[in-house]
Short mmCIF file of C-alpha atoms and ligand atoms in Angstrom, two decimals:
data_model
loop_
_atom_site.label_atom_id
_atom_site.label_comp_id
_atom_site.label_asym_id
_atom_site.label_seq_id
_atom_site.Cartn_x
_atom_site.Cartn_y
_atom_site.Cartn_z
CA MET A 1 22.37 213.74 51.82
CA GLY A 2 24.67 212.43 54.37
CA LYS A 3 27.23 209.71 55.24
CA GLN A 4 26.21 206.53 56.89
CA LEU A 5 28.59 204.25 58.74
CA ILE A 6 28.02 200.39 58.65
CA SER A 7 30.55 198.60 61.39
CA PHE A 8 30.21 195.47 63.13
CA GLU A 9 31.79 193.43 65.80
CA PHE A 10 33.05 189.98 65.63
CA GLU A 11 35.12 187.68 67.75
CA VAL A 12 38.70 186.82 67.44
CA LEU A 13 40.40 184.01 68.96
CA ASP A 14 44.04 183.41 68.95
CA GLY A 15 43.73 179.49 67.81
CA GLN A 16 41.23 176.74 66.90
CA ASN A 17 41.85 175.20 70.27
CA LEU A 18 40.13 178.31 71.74
CA LEU A 19 36.89 177.36 70.01
CA GLU A 20 33.91 175.92 72.04
CA GLU A 21 33.71 172.04 71.53
CA ASP A 22 31.05 172.16 69.10
CA ASP A 23 32.57 174.69 66.89
CA PHE A 24 36.02 173.08 67.22
CA THR A 25 34.30 169.86 66.02
CA LEU A 26 32.65 171.70 63.24
CA MET A 27 36.03 173.47 62.04
CA ASN A 28 37.51 169.69 62.16
CA HIS A 29 34.75 168.75 59.36
CA ALA A 30 36.16 171.73 57.34
CA LYS A 31 39.40 170.48 57.45
CA GLY A 32 38.39 166.89 56.57
CA ALA A 33 36.46 168.43 53.42
CA LEU A 34 39.43 170.24 52.40
CA GLU A 35 41.11 167.02 51.85
CA GLN A 36 38.61 166.27 49.40
CA ALA A 37 39.03 169.50 47.24
CA TYR A 38 40.01 169.12 43.58
CA ALA A 39 42.21 172.32 42.95
CA PRO A 40 45.01 171.19 40.64
CA TYR A 41 44.97 174.60 38.86
CA SER A 42 44.90 177.12 41.83
CA LYS A 43 46.25 174.47 44.48
CA PHE A 44 44.22 176.48 46.82
CA LYS A 45 42.15 174.19 48.88
CA VAL A 46 38.91 175.18 50.56
CA GLY A 47 36.83 173.10 53.19
CA ALA A 48 33.47 174.16 54.40
CA ALA A 49 31.24 172.51 56.91
CA LEU A 50 27.81 173.43 58.42
CA VAL A 51 25.89 172.26 61.10
CA ASP A 52 22.14 172.33 61.28
CA SER A 53 19.51 172.80 64.28
CA GLU A 54 19.15 168.94 64.05
CA GLY A 55 22.72 168.63 64.74
CA ASN A 56 23.36 167.24 60.98
CA ILE A 57 26.53 168.13 59.80
CA PHE A 58 27.37 168.75 55.86
CA LYS A 59 30.53 169.21 53.93
CA GLY A 60 31.74 170.78 51.11
CA ALA A 61 35.13 171.74 49.04
CA ASN A 62 35.94 173.36 45.87
CA MET A 63 36.28 171.59 42.74
CA GLU A 64 37.88 173.03 39.64
CA ASN A 65 37.98 172.63 36.14
CA ALA A 66 40.21 173.25 33.31
CA ALA A 67 37.84 175.50 31.73
CA TYR A 68 38.49 178.02 34.89
CA PRO A 69 35.17 179.88 35.09
CA MET A 70 33.46 176.62 35.71
CA CYS A 71 35.29 176.21 39.11
CA ILE A 72 32.72 175.52 42.33
CA CYS A 73 33.49 177.00 45.54
CA ALA A 74 33.66 175.02 48.58
CA GLU A 75 30.56 177.11 50.16
CA GLY A 76 28.47 176.61 46.82
CA ALA A 77 29.36 172.82 47.34
CA LEU A 78 28.17 172.80 50.77
CA LEU A 79 24.93 174.59 50.30
CA THR A 80 24.12 172.41 47.36
CA ALA A 81 24.54 169.48 49.40
CA PHE A 82 22.61 170.84 52.34
CA ASN A 83 19.88 171.93 49.93
CA THR A 84 19.99 168.21 48.24
CA SER A 85 19.54 166.47 51.49
CA GLY A 86 16.05 168.01 51.64
CA SER A 87 16.67 169.12 55.22
CA GLU A 88 14.02 171.34 56.63
CA ALA A 89 16.26 172.24 59.44
CA THR A 90 17.90 175.88 60.24
CA VAL A 91 21.76 176.20 59.33
CA LEU A 92 23.31 177.34 62.58
CA THR A 93 27.09 177.67 61.75
CA VAL A 94 29.38 177.39 58.78
CA ALA A 95 33.20 176.86 59.24
CA ILE A 96 35.51 177.73 56.54
CA THR A 97 39.28 176.65 56.35
CA ALA A 98 41.80 176.70 53.22
CA HIS A 99 45.15 175.44 52.33
CA ALA A 100 47.49 176.94 49.72
CA ASP A 101 50.46 174.73 48.66
CA SER A 102 52.62 177.96 48.17
CA HIS A 103 52.48 179.32 51.59
CA VAL A 104 51.19 178.75 55.08
CA LEU A 105 47.80 180.30 55.49
CA ASN A 106 48.07 182.20 58.82
CA HIS A 107 45.09 184.14 58.74
CA PRO A 108 41.48 183.49 58.42
CA VAL A 109 40.31 183.07 54.71
CA ALA A 110 37.08 184.93 53.98
CA PRO A 111 34.47 183.47 51.53
CA CYS A 112 34.14 185.37 48.34
CA GLY A 113 31.51 187.67 47.41
CA ALA A 114 29.63 185.20 45.38
CA CYS A 115 29.74 182.76 48.25
CA ARG A 116 28.60 185.50 50.76
CA GLN A 117 25.66 186.02 48.43
CA MET A 118 24.58 182.40 48.26
CA LEU A 119 24.93 181.99 52.01
CA SER A 120 23.07 185.30 52.54
CA GLU A 121 19.94 183.84 50.52
CA LEU A 122 19.83 181.02 52.91
CA GLU A 123 20.15 183.25 55.86
CA ILE A 124 17.12 185.30 54.73
CA LYS A 125 15.00 182.31 53.68
CA GLN A 126 15.62 180.67 56.99
CA ASN A 127 15.20 184.08 58.66
CA HIS A 128 17.82 183.01 61.29
CA PRO A 129 21.34 184.15 61.31
CA ILE A 130 24.13 181.78 60.28
CA ARG A 131 27.29 182.12 62.25
CA LEU A 132 30.46 182.14 60.29
CA ILE A 133 33.73 180.83 61.59
CA LEU A 134 36.81 181.56 59.49
CA MET A 135 40.26 180.11 59.86
CA GLY A 136 43.60 179.33 57.96
CA GLU A 137 46.03 176.82 58.66
CA GLN A 138 47.31 178.57 61.73
CA GLY A 139 46.68 181.75 63.56
CA LYS A 140 43.41 183.59 64.64
CA VAL A 141 40.07 182.47 64.16
CA TYR A 142 37.06 184.96 63.39
CA ILE A 143 33.51 183.88 64.78
CA ILE A 144 31.22 186.30 62.87
CA ASP A 145 27.58 186.29 64.09
CA ARG A 146 25.58 186.56 60.60
CA ILE A 147 26.12 186.55 57.12
CA LYS A 148 24.48 189.84 56.83
CA ASP A 149 27.54 191.27 58.61
CA VAL A 150 30.13 190.40 55.88
CA LEU A 151 27.47 191.56 53.29
CA PRO A 152 25.64 194.46 54.56
CA ILE A 153 24.33 196.01 51.40
CA GLN A 154 22.40 193.21 49.79
CA PHE A 155 20.49 192.42 46.38
CA THR A 156 17.79 190.30 47.53
CA SER A 157 14.61 188.90 46.37
CA SER A 158 12.83 191.90 47.26
CA GLU A 159 14.24 193.83 44.42
CA LEU A 160 12.56 191.44 41.81
N1 LIG B 201 37.25 179.45 46.46
C1 LIG B 201 36.15 178.59 47.28
O1 LIG B 201 36.27 177.55 47.09
N2 LIG B 201 35.67 179.82 48.32
C2 LIG B 201 35.82 180.93 48.09
O2 LIG B 201 35.11 181.58 48.89
C3 LIG B 201 37.03 181.54 47.50
C4 LIG B 201 37.58 180.88 46.51
C5 LIG B 201 38.15 178.35 45.66
C6 LIG B 201 37.87 178.36 44.13
C7 LIG B 201 39.01 178.21 43.68
O3 LIG B 201 38.61 176.90 43.48
C8 LIG B 201 39.80 178.60 44.65
O4 LIG B 201 39.50 178.77 45.77
C9 LIG B 201 41.13 179.46 44.27
O5 LIG B 201 40.27 180.79 43.88
#
């Protein structure tokens, strides 16, 4: 019996312009991906970009459907693109940003639980942490060292 505390530290920056050059560039790729989102129903566009250990950049955006549950998240699209490329490189960093038609996103937007699970699968598979950079349209930027930090009690293949 007893209680357990899980906590983690992450970096908070006041804006995108305070990111290191490579991270700044990656976030711009995520912003570019967002422009390709197909989100006529939620009018909430998400863009995601990753850089791997060979310097390759991949992008993903959400893609919705009139049958709502079929919506594909930006992160899923991103990981599918990376996987389909056949790259054996290690994914180092994923940047995520979003745009809502209805209001200005003035804080970082976090990946949904399902996307954390997908990112976690890759982090475990490659046995190397994946950094996460989260940003809205303006305001603070979060830099998180590894996916496990945002999905601390995980369901993994070791259960199967
Ligand atoms: N969405 C993402 O692309 N990623 C997430 O992590 C959360 C939500 C998308 C799905 C849907 O197209 C829209 O955002 C609103 O939920």
